[in-house]
PDB file of C-alpha atoms in Angstrom:
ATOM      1  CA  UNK A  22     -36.253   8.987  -1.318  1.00  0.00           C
ATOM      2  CA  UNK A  23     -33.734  10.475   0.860  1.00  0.00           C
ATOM      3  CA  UNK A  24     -34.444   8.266   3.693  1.00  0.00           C
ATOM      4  CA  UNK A  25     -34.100   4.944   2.123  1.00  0.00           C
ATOM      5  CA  UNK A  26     -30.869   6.032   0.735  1.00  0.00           C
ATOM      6  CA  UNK A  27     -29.741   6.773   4.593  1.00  0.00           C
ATOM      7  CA  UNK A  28     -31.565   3.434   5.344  1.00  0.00           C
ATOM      8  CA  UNK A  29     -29.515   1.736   3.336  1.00  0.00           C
ATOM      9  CA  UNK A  30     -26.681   3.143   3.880  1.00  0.00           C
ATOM     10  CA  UNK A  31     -27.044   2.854   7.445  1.00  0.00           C
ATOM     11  CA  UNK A  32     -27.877  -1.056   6.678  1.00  0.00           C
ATOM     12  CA  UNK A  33     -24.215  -1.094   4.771  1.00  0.00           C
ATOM     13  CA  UNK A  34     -22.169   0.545   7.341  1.00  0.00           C
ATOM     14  CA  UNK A  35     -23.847  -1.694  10.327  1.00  0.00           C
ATOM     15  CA  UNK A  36     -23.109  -4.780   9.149  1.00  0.00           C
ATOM     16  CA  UNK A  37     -19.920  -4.541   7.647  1.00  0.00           C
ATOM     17  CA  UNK A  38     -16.913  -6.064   8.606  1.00  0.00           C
ATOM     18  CA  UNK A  39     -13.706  -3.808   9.735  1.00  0.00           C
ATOM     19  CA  UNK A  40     -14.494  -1.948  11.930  1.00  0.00           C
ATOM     20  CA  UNK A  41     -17.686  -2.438  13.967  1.00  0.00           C
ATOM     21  CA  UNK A  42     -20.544  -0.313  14.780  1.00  0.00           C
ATOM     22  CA  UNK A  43     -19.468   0.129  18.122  1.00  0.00           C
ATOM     23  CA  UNK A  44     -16.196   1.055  17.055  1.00  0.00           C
ATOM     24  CA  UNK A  45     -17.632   3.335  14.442  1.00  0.00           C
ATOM     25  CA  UNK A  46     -19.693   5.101  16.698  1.00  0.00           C
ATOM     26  CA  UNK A  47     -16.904   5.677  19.400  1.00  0.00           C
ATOM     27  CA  UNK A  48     -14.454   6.866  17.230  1.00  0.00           C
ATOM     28  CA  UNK A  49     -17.209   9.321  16.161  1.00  0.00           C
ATOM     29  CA  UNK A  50     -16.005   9.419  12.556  1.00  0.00           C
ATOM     30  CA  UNK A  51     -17.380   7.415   9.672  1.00  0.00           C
ATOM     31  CA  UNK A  52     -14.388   6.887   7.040  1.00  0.00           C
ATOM     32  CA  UNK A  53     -15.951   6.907   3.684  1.00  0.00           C
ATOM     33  CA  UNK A  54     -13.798   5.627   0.496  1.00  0.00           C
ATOM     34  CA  UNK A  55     -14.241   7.247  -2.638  1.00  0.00           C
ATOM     35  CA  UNK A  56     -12.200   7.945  -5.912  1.00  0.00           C
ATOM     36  CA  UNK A  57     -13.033  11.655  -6.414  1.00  0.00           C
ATOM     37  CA  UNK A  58     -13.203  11.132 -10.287  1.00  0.00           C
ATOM     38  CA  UNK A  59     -16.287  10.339 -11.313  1.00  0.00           C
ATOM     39  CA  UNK A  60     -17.988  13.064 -11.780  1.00  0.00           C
ATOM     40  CA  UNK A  61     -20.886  13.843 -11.307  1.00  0.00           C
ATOM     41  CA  UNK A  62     -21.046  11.120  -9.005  1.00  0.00           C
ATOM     42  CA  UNK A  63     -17.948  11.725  -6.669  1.00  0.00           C
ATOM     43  CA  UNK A  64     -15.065  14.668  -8.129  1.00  0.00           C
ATOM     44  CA  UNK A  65     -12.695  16.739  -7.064  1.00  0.00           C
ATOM     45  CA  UNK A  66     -13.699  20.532  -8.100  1.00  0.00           C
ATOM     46  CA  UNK A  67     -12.023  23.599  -9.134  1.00  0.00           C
ATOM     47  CA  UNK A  68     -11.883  24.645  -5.864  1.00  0.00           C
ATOM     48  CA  UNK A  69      -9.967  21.348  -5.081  1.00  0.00           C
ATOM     49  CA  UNK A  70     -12.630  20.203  -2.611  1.00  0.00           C
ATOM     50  CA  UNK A  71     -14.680  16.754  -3.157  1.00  0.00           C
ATOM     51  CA  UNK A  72     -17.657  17.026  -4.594  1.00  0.00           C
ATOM     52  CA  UNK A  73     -20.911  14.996  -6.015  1.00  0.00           C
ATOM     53  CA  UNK A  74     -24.009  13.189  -5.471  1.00  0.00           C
ATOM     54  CA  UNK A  75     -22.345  10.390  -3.161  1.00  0.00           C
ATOM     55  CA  UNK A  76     -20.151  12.908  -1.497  1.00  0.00           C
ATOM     56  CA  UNK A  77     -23.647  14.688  -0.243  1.00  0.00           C
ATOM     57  CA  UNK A  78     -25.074  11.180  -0.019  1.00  0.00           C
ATOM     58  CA  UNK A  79     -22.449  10.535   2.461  1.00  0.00           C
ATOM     59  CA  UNK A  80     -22.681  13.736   4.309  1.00  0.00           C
ATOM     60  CA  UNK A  81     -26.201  13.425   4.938  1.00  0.00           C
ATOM     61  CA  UNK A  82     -25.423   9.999   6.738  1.00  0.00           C
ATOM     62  CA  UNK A  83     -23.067  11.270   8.746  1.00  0.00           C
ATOM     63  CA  UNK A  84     -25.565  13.748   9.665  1.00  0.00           C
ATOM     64  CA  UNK A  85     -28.446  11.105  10.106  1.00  0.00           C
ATOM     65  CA  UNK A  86     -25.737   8.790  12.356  1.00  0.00           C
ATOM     66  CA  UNK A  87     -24.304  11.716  14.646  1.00  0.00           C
ATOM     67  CA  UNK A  88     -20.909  11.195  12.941  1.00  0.00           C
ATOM     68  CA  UNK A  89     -18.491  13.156  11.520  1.00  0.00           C
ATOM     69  CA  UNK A  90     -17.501  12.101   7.478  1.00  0.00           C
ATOM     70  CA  UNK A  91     -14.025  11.534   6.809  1.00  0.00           C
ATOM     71  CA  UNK A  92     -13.197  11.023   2.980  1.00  0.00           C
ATOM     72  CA  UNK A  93     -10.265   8.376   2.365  1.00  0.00           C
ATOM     73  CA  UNK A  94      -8.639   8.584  -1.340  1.00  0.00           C
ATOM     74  CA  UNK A  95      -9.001   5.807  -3.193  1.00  0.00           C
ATOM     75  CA  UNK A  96      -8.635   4.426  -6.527  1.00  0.00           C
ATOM     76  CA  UNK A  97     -10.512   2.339  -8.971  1.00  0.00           C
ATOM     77  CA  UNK A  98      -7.724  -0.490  -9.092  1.00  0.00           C
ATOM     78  CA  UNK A  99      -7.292  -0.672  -5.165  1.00  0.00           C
ATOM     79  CA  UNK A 100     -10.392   0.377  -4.240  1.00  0.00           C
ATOM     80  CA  UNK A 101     -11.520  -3.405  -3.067  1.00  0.00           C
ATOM     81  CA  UNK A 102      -8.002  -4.296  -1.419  1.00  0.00           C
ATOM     82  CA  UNK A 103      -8.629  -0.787   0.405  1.00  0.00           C
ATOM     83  CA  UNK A 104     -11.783  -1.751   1.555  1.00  0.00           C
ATOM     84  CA  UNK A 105     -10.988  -5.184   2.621  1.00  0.00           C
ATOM     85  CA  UNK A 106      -7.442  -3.410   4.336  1.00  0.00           C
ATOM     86  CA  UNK A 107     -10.044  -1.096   6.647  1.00  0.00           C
ATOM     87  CA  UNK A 108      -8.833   1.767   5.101  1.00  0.00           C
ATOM     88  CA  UNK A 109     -12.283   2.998   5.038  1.00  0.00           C
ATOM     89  CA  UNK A 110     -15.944   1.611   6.322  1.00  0.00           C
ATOM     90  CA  UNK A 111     -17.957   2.056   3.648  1.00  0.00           C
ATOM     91  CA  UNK A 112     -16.953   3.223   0.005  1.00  0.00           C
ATOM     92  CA  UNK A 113     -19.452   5.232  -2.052  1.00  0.00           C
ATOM     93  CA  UNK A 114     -19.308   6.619  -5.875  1.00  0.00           C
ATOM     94  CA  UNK A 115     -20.075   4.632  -9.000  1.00  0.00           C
ATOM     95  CA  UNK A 116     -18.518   1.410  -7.759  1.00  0.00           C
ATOM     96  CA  UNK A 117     -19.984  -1.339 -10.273  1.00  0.00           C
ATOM     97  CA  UNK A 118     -21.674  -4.299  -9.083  1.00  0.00           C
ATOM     98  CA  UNK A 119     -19.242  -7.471 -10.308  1.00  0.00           C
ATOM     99  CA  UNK A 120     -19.545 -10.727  -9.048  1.00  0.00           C
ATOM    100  CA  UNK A 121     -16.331 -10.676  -7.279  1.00  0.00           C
ATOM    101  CA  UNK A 122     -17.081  -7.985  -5.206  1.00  0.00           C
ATOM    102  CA  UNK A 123     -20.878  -9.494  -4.485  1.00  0.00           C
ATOM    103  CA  UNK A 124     -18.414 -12.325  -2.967  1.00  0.00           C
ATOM    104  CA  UNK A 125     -16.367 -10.086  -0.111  1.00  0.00           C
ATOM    105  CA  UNK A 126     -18.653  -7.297   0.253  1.00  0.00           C
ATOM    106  CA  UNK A 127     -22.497  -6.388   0.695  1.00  0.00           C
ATOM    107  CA  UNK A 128     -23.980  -4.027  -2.252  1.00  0.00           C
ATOM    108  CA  UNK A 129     -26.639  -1.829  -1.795  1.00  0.00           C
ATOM    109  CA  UNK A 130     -29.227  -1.903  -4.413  1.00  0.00           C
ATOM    110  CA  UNK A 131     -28.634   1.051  -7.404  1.00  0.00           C
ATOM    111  CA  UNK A 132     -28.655   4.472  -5.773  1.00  0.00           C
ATOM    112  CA  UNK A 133     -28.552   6.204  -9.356  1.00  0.00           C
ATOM    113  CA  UNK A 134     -28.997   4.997 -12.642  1.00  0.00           C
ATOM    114  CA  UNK A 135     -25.390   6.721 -14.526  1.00  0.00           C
ATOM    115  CA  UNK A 136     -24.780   3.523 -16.722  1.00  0.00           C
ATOM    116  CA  UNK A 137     -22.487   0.922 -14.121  1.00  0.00           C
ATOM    117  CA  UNK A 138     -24.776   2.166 -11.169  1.00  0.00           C
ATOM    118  CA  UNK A 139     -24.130   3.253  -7.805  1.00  0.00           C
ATOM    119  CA  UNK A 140     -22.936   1.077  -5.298  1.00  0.00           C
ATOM    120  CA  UNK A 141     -22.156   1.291  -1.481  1.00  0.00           C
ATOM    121  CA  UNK A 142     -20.679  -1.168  -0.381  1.00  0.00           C
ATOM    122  CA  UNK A 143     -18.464  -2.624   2.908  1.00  0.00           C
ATOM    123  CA  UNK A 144     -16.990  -6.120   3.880  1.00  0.00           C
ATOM    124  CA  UNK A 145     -19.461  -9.033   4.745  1.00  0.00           C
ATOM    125  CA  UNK A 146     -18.452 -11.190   7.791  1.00  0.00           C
TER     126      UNK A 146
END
């Protein structure tokens, strides 16, 4: 299971549109977007540190790519603007599948079932 979730992550973040792969893998840092209050999908913890299912989802990417994970704060009325802005590459934790994001940006396929699902997602061309 672990795999496909880096598979399709790895789909996401390779064809999205801000920043190319190239770019990506030069700058050696994958910026990840993510709220940081959803828990327990993607929260900030007592110690003040992110933490959650797509935080180690995202982590074990940047493992699996050679790349170090930067998390960008976002929030859940800017996180599309953000996205589309190149704030970040790819944006991970309980983002909802709507059809006005399906429009600007690709969608992975549910990653966990939490009632909205899971979503990573990145700008199409």
């Amino acid at each position: 299971m672990k795999k496909i979730i880096v598979f399709m992550s790895l789909l996401c973040a390779v064809n999205g549109y801000g920043d190319d792969w190239s770019m990506v893998k030069e700058r050696g840092i994958l910026r990840v977007g993510t709220t940081g209050d959803y828990a327990p999908i993607s929260f900030i913890n007592s110690d003040g540190k992110l933490q959650g299912f797509a935080i180690d989802m995202a982590e074990s990417l940047g493992k699996a790519l050679s790349l170090k994970v930067e998390f960008v704060k976002t929030s859940w009325p800017t996180l599309s603007q953000d996205l589309a802005n190149n704030k970040f590459d790819i944006a991970m934790g309980g983002i909802t599948h709507t059809k006005e994001r399906a429009k600007t940006f690709l969608l992975t396929s549910k990653v966990i079932e939490n009632g909205c699902g899971s979503f990573l997602t990145t700008q199409k061309h």
